[in-house]
mmCIF file of C-alpha atoms and ligand atoms in Angstrom:
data_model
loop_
_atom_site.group_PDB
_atom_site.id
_atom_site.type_symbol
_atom_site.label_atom_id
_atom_site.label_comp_id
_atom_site.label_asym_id
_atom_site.label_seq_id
_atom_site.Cartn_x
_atom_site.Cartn_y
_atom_site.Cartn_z
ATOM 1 C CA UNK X 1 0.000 0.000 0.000
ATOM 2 C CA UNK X 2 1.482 3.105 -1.072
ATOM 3 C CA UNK X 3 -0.123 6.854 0.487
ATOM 4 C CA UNK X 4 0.321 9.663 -1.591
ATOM 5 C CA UNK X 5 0.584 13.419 -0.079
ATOM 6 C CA UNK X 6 -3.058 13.894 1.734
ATOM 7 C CA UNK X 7 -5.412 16.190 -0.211
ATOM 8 C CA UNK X 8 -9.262 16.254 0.159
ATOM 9 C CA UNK X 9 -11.004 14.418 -1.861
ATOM 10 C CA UNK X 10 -12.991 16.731 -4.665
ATOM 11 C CA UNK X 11 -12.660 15.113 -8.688
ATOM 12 C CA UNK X 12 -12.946 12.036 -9.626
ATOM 13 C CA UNK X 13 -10.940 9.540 -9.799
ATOM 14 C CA UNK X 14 -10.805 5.779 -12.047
ATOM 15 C CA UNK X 15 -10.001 2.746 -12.272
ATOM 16 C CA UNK X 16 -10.267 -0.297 -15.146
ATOM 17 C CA UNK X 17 -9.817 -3.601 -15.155
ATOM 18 C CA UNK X 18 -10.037 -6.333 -18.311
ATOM 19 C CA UNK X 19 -11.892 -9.449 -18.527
ATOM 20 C CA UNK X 20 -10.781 -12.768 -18.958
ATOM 21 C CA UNK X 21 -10.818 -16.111 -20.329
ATOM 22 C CA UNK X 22 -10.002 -18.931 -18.628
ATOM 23 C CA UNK X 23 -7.798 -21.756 -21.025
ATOM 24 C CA UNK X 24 -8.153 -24.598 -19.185
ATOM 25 C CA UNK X 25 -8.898 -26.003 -15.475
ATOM 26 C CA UNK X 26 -12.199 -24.150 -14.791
ATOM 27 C CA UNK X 27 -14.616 -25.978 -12.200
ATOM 28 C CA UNK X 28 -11.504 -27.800 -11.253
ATOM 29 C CA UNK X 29 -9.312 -25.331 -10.157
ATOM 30 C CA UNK X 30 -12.192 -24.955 -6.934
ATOM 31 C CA UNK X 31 -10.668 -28.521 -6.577
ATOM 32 C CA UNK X 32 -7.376 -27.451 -6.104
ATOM 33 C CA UNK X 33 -5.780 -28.233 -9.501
ATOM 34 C CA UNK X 34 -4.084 -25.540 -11.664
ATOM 35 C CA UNK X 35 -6.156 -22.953 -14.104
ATOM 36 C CA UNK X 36 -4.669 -21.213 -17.029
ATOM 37 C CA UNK X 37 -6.031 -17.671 -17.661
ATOM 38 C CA UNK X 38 -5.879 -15.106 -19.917
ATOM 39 C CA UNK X 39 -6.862 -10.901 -19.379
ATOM 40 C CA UNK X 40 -8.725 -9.767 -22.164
ATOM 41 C CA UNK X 41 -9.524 -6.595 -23.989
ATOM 42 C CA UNK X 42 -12.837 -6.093 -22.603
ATOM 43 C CA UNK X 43 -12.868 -3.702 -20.010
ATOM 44 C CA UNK X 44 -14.961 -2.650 -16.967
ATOM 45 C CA UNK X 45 -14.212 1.420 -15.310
ATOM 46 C CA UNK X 46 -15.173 2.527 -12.243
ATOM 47 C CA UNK X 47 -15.512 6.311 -11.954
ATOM 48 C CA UNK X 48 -15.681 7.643 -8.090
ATOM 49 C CA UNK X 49 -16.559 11.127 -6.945
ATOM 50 C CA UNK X 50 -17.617 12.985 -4.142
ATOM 51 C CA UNK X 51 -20.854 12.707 -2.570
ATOM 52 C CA UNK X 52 -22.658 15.110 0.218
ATOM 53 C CA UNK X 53 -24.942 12.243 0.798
ATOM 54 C CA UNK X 54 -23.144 10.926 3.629
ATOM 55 C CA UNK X 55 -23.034 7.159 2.466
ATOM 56 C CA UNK X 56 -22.223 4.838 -0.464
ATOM 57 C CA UNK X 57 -24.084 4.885 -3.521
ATOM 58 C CA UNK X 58 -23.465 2.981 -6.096
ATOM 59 C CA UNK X 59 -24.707 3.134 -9.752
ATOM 60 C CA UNK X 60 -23.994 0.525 -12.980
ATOM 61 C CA UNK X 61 -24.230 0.525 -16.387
ATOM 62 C CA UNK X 62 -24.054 -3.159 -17.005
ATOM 63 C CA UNK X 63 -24.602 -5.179 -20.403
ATOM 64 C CA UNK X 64 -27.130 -7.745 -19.884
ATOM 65 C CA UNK X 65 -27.448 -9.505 -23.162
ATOM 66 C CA UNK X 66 -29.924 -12.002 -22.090
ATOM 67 C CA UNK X 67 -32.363 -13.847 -24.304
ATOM 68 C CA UNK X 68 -36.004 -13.393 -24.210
ATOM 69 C CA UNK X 69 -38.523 -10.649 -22.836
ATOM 70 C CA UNK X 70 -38.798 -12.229 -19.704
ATOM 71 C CA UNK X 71 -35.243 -12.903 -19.154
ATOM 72 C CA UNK X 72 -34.925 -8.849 -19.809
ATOM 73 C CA UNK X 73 -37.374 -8.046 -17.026
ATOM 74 C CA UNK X 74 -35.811 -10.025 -14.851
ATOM 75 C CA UNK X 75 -32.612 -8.537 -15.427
ATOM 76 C CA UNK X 76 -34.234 -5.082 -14.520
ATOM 77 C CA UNK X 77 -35.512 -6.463 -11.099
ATOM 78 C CA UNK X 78 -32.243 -8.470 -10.085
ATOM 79 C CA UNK X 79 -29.967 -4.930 -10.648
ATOM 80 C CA UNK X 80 -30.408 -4.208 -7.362
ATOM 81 C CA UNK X 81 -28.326 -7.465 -6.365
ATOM 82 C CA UNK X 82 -25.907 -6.818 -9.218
ATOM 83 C CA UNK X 83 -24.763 -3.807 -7.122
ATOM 84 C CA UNK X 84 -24.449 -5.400 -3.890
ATOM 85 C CA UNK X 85 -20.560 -6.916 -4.725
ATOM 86 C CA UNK X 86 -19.429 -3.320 -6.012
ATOM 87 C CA UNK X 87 -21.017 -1.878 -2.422
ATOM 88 C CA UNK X 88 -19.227 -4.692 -0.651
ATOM 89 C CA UNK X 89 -16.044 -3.952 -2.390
ATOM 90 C CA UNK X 90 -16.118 -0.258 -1.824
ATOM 91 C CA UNK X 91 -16.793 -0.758 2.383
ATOM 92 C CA UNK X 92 -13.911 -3.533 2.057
ATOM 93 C CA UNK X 93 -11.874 -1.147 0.620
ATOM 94 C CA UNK X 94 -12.819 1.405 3.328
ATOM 95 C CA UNK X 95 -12.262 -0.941 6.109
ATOM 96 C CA UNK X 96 -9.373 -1.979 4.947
ATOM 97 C CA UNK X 97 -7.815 1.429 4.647
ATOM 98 C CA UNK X 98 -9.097 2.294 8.141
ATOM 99 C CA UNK X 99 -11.123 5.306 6.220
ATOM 100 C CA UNK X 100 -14.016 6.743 8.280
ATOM 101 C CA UNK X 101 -15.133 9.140 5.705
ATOM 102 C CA UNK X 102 -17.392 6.552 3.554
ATOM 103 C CA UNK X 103 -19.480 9.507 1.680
ATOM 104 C CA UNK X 104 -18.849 8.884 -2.001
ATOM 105 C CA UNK X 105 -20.367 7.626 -5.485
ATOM 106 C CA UNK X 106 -19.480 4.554 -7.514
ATOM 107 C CA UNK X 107 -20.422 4.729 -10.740
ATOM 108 C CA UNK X 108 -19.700 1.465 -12.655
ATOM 109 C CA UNK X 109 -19.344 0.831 -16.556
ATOM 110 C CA UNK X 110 -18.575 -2.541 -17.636
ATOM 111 C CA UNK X 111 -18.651 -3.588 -21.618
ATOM 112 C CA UNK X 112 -17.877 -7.158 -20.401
ATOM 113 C CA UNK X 113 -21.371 -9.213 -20.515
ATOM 114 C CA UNK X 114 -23.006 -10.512 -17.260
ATOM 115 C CA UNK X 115 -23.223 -14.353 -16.432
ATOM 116 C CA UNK X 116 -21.168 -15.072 -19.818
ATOM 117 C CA UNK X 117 -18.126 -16.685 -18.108
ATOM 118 C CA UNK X 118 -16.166 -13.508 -18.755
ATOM 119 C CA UNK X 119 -15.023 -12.303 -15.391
ATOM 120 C CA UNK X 120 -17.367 -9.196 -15.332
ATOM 121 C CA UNK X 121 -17.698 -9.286 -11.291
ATOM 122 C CA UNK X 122 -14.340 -10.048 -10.994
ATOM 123 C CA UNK X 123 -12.984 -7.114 -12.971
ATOM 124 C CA UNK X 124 -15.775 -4.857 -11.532
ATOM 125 C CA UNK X 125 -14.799 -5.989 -8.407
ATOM 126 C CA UNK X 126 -11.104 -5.197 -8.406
ATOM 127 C CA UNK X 127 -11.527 -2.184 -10.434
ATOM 128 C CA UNK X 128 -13.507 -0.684 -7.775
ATOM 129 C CA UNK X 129 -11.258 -1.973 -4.877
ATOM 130 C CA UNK X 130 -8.626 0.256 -6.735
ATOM 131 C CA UNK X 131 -10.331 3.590 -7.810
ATOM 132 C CA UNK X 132 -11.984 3.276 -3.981
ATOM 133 C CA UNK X 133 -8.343 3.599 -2.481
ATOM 134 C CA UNK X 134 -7.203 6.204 -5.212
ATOM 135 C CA UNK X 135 -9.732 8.277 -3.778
ATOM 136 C CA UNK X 136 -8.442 8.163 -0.353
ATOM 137 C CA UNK X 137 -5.175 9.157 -2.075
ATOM 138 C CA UNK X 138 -3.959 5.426 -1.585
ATOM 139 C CA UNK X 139 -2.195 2.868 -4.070
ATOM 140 C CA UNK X 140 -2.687 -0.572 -3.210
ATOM 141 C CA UNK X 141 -0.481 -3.438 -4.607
ATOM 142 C CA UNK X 142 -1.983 -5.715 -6.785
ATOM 143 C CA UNK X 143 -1.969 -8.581 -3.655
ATOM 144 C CA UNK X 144 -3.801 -6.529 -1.552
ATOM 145 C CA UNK X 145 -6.638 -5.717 -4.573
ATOM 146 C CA UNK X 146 -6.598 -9.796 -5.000
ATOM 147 C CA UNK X 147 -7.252 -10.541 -1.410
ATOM 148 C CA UNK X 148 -10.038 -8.176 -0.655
ATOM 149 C CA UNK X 149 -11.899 -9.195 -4.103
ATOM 150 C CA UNK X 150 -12.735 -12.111 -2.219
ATOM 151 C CA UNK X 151 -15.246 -10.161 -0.408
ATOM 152 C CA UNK X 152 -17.455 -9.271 -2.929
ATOM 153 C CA UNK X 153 -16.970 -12.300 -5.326
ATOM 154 C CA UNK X 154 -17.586 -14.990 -2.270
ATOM 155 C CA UNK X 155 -21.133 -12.671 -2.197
ATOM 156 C CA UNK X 156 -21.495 -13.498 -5.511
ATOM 157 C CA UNK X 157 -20.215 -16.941 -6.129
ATOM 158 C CA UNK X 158 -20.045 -18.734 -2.923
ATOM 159 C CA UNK X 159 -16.553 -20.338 -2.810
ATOM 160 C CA UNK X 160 -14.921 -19.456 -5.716
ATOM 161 C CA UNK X 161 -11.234 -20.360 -6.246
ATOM 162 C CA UNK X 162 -10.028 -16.489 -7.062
ATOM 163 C CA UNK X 163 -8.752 -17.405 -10.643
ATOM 164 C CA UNK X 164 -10.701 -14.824 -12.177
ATOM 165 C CA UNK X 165 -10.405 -11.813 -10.074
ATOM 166 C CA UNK X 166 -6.561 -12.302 -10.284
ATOM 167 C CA UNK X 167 -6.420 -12.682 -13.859
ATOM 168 C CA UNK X 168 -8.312 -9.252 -13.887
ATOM 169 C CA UNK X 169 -5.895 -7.821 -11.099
ATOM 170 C CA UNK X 170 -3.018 -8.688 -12.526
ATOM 171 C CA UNK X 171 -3.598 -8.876 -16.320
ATOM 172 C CA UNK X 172 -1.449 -11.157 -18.998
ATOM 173 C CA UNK X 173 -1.856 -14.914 -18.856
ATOM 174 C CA UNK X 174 -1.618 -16.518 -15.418
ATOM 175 C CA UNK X 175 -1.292 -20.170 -13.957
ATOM 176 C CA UNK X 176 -3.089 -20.192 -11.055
ATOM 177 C CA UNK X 177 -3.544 -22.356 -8.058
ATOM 178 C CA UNK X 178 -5.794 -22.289 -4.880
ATOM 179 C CA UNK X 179 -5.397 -20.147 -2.417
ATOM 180 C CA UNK X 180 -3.432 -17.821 -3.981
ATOM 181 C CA UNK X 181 -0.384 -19.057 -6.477
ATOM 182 C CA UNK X 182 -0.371 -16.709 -9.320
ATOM 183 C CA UNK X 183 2.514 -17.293 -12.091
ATOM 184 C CA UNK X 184 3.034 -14.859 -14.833
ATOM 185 C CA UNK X 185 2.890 -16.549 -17.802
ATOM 186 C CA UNK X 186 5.130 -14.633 -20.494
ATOM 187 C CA UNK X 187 4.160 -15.777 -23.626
ATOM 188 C CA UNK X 188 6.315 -13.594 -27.107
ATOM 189 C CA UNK X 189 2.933 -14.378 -29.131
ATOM 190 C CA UNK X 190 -0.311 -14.560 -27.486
ATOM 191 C CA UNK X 191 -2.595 -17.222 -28.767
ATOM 192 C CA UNK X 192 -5.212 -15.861 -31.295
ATOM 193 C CA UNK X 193 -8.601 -16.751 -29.431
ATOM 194 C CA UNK X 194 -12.066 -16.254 -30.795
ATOM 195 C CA UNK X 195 -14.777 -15.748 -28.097
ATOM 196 C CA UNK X 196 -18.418 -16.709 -28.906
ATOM 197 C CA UNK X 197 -21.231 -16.298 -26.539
ATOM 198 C CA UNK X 198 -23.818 -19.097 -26.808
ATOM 199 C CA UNK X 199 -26.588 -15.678 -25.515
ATOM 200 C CA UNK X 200 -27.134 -18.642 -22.654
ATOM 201 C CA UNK X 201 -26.421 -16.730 -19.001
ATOM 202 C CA UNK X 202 -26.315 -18.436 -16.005
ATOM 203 C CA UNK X 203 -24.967 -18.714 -12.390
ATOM 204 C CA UNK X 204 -21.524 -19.835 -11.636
ATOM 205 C CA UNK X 205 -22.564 -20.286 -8.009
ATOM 206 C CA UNK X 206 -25.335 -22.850 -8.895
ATOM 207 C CA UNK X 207 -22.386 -24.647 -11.666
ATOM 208 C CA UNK X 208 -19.897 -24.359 -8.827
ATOM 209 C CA UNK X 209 -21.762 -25.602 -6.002
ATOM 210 C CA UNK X 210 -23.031 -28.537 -8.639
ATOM 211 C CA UNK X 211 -19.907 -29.805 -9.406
ATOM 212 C CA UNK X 212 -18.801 -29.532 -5.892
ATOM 213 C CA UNK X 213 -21.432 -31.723 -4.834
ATOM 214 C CA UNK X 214 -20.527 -34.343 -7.716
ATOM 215 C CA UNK X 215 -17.001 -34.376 -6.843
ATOM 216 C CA UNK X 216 -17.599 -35.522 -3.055
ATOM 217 C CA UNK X 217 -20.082 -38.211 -4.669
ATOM 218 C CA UNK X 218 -17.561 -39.946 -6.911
ATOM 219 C CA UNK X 219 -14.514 -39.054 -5.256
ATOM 220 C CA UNK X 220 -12.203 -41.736 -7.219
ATOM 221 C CA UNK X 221 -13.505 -40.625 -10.697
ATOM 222 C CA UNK X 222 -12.739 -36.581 -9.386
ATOM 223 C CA UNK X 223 -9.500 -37.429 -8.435
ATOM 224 C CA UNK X 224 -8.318 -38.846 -11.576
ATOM 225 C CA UNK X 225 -9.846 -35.756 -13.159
ATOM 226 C CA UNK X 226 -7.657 -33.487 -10.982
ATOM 227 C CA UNK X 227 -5.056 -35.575 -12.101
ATOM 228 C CA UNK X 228 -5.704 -35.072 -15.725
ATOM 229 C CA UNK X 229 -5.510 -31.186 -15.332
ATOM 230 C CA UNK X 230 -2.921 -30.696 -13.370
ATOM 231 C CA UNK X 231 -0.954 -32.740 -16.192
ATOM 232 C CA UNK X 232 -2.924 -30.353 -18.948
ATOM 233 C CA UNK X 233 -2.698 -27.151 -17.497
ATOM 234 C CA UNK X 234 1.535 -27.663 -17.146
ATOM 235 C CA UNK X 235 0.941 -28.566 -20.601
ATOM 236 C CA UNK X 236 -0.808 -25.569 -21.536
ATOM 237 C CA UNK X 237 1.720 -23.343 -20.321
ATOM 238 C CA UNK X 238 4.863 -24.927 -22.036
ATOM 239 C CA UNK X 239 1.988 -24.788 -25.250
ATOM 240 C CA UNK X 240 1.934 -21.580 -24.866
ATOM 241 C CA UNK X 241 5.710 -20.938 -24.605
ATOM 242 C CA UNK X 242 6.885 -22.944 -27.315
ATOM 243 C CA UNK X 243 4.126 -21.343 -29.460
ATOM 244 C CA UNK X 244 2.947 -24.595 -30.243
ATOM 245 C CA UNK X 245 -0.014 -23.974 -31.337
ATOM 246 C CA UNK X 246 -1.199 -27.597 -32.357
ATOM 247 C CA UNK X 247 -0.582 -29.314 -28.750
ATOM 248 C CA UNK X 248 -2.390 -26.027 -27.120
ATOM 249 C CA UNK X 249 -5.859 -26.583 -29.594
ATOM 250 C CA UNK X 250 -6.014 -30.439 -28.564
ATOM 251 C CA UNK X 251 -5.121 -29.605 -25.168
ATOM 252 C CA UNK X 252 -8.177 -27.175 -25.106
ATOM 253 C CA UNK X 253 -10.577 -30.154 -27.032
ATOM 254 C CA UNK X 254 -9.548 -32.694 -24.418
ATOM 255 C CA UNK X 255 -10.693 -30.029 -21.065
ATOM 256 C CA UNK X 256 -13.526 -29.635 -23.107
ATOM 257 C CA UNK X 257 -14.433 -33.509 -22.910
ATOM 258 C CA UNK X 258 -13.540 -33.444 -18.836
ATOM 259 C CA UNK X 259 -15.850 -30.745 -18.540
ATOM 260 C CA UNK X 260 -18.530 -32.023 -20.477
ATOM 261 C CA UNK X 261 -17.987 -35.233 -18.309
ATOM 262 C CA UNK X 262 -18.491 -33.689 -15.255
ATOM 263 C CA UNK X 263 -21.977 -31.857 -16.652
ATOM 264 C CA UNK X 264 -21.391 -28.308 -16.996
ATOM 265 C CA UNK X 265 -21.204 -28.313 -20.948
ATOM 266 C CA UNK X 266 -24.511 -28.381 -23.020
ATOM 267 C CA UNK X 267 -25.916 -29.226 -26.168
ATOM 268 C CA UNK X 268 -25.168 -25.841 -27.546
ATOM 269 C CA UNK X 269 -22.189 -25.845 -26.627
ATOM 270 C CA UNK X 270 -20.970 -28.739 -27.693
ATOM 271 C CA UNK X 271 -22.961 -27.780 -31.285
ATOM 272 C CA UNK X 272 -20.286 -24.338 -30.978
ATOM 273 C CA UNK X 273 -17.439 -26.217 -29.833
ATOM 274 C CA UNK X 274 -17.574 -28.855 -32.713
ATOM 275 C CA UNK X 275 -18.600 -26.211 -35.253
ATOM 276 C CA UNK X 276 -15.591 -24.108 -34.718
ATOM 277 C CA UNK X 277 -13.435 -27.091 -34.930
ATOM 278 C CA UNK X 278 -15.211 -27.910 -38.350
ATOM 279 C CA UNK X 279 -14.458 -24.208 -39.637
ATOM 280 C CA UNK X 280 -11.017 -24.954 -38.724
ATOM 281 C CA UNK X 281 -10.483 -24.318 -34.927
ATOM 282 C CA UNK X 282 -7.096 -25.558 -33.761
ATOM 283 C CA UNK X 283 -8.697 -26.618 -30.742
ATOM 284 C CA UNK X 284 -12.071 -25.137 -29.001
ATOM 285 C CA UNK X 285 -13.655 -25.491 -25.247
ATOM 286 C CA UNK X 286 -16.245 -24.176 -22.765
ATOM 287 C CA UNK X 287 -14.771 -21.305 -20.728
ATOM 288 C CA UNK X 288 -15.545 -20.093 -17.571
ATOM 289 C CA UNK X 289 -18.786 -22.067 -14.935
ATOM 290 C CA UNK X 290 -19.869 -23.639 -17.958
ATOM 291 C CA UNK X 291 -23.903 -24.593 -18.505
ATOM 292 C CA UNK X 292 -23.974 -21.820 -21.316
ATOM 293 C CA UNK X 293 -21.591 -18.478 -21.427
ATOM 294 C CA UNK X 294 -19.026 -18.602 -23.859
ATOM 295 C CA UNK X 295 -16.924 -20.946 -25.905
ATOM 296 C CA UNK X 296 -13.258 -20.239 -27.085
ATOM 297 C CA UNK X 297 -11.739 -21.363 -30.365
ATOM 298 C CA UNK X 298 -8.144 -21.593 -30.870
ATOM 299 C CA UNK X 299 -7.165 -19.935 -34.146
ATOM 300 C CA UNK X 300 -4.344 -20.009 -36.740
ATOM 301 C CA UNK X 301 -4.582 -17.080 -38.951
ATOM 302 C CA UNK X 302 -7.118 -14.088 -39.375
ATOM 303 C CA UNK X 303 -8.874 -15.965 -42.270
ATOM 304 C CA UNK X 304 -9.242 -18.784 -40.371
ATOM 305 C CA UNK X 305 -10.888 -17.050 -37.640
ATOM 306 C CA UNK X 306 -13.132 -15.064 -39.895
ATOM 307 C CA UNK X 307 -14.248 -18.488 -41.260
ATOM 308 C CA UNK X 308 -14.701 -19.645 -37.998
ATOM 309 C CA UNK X 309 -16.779 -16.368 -36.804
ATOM 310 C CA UNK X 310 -19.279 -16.543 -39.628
ATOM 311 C CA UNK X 311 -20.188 -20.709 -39.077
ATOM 312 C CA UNK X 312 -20.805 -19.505 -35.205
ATOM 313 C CA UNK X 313 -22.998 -16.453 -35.868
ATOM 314 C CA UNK X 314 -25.153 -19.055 -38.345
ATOM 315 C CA UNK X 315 -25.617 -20.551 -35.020
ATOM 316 C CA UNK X 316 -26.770 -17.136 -33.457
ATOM 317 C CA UNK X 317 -23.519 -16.792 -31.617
ATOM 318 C CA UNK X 318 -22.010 -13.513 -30.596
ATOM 319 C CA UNK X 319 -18.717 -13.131 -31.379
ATOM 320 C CA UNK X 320 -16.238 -11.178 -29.246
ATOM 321 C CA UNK X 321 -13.207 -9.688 -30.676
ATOM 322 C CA UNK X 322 -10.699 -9.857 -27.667
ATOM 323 C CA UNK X 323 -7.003 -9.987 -28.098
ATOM 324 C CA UNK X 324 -4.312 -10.318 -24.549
ATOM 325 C CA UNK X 325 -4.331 -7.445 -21.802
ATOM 326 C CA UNK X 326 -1.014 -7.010 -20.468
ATOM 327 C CA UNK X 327 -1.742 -4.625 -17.908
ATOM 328 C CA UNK X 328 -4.273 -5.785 -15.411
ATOM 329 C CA UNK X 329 -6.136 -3.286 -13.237
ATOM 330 C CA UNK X 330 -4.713 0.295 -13.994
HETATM 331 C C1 MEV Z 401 -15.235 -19.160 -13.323
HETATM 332 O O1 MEV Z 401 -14.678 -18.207 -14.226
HETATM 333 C C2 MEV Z 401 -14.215 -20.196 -12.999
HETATM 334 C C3 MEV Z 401 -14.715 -21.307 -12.086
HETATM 335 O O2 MEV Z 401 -13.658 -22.264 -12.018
HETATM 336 C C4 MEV Z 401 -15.068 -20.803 -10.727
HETATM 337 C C5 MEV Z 401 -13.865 -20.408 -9.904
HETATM 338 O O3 MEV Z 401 -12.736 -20.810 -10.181
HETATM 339 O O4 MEV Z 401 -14.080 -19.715 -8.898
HETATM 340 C C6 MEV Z 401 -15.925 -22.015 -12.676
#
């Protein structure tokens, strides 16, 4: 934590933080075996000024890109609990830097979609955490942002393993292990990832909590799994740093069977996954809780993935353009 020379707090001050995708060990990693993540290009910003109101308030503008009229209303009605994490992390923040003034506004802006598997509490989260202590003229280090994230996104998610908020804290690709390993992953060509959302949003607690259950069910079967991805995420990273693109695709298409194994892929995405392998996907996969959300699809060259983006839109995908963040909350 880092204190700059005290002046009162009058304009406002910002934060962002990217997305992310997460390239293999999802649902496990809450197991305890590695993840592989990646920040991405998609950014939320968290604007805070002075209030005379004498408490927190807190204001969004969220994407909800839900499907359906009735999926839209509902959206409306459950904003109200979509601010609760950012109001948690702001009095975490406060609490944690012993402030007593706690008179402020939060306004959020997030272009990363909601329940789509793309970190968009996570990077909320820590973006707040961030702009909240720049405005009590405070830096905090990028540990300090990952450990109190865990306030909000435990609000959120129940017990989640903290893979995504610090891929979003600290940007670039990360291995990461439970409680809190993070390894920078420096990579001299980032893989070229298409991101399709299947327009199916869900809740990563209720996937979570799911798979959870399973695992203490059939605790042989899980711990062969755990096996498997521990060996596949190592073998994602030295994928990734020998550029080898080929061993990184079937790496992807083999956590994509695990997943779908343990019961958090579905029809539709399994029709994406094997449609952008079709068009030419080097490998493709789930990413994120799974049970809708996104897919990923490894990609050669531009043409390629233009190929690839037109089959998935026939399937009434939406296709993100996202290419590596190297920076991490700013
Ligand atoms: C969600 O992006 C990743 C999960 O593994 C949950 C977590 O790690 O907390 C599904």
């Amino acid at each position: 934590m880092r204190s700059f020379s005290p002046t009162t707090f009058t304009a406002t001050v910002s934060s962002r933080a990217p997305g992310k995708i997460i390239l293999s060990g999802e649902q496990f990693v809450v197991l305890g075996a590695p993840a592989v993540a990646m920040a991405v290009d998609l950014y939320s910003t968290i604007d805070v000024m002075p209030s005379q109101s004498g408490r927190i308030e807190v204001t969004a503008d969220i994407p909800l890109h839900l499907v359906g009229d009735a999926a839209k209303r509902s959206s409306v009605t459950k904003n109200q609990e979509l601010l609760e994490p950012l109001r948690l992390a702001v009095s975490a923040t406060l609490d944690h830097l012993a402030s007593k003034e706690r008179s402020m506004h939060v306004d959020a802006n997030c272009e990363i979609p909601i329940g789509a598997g793309l970190g968009s509490s996570a990077s909320t989260a820590v973006a707040t955490i961030s702009a909240v202590a720049k405005s009590r003229e405070t830096l905090l280090d990028r540990r300090e942002i990952f450990k109190l994230a865990f306030i909000p996104e435990n609000y959120l998610h129940g017990h989640p393993s903290g893979v995504d908020q610090a891929t979003c804290t600290y940007g670039g690709i990360i291995q990461f292990r439970k409680p809190s390993k993070i390894k920078a992953i420096n990579v001299k060509r980032p893989p070229m990832i298409l991101v399709c959302d299947s327009g199916v949003h869900r809740s990563t607690k209720a996937l979570v909590g799911s798979v959870v259950k399973r695992s203490r069910k059939q605790t042989d079967r899980f711990r062969t799994h755990l096996e498997e991805i521990t060996t596949l995420s190592n073998g994602v990273v030295k994928a990734l740093r020998d550029e080898d693109d080929n061993e990184l695709g079937s790496l992807m298409n083999r956590n994509h069977e695990l997943l779908r194994q343990i019961g958090v892929s579905t029809p539709r995405l399994d029709r994406l996954v094997a449609k952008a392998r079709k068009a030419g996907a080097l490998g493709a996969k789930l990413t994120g809780a799974g049970g809708g959300g996104c897919i990923i699809a490894l990609c050669a060259d531009k043409k390629i993935q233009s190929n690839i983006a037109r089959e998935l839109r026939r399937e009434g995908g939406t296709i993100y353009d996202v290419s590596l963040d190297k920076r991490g909350v700013l």
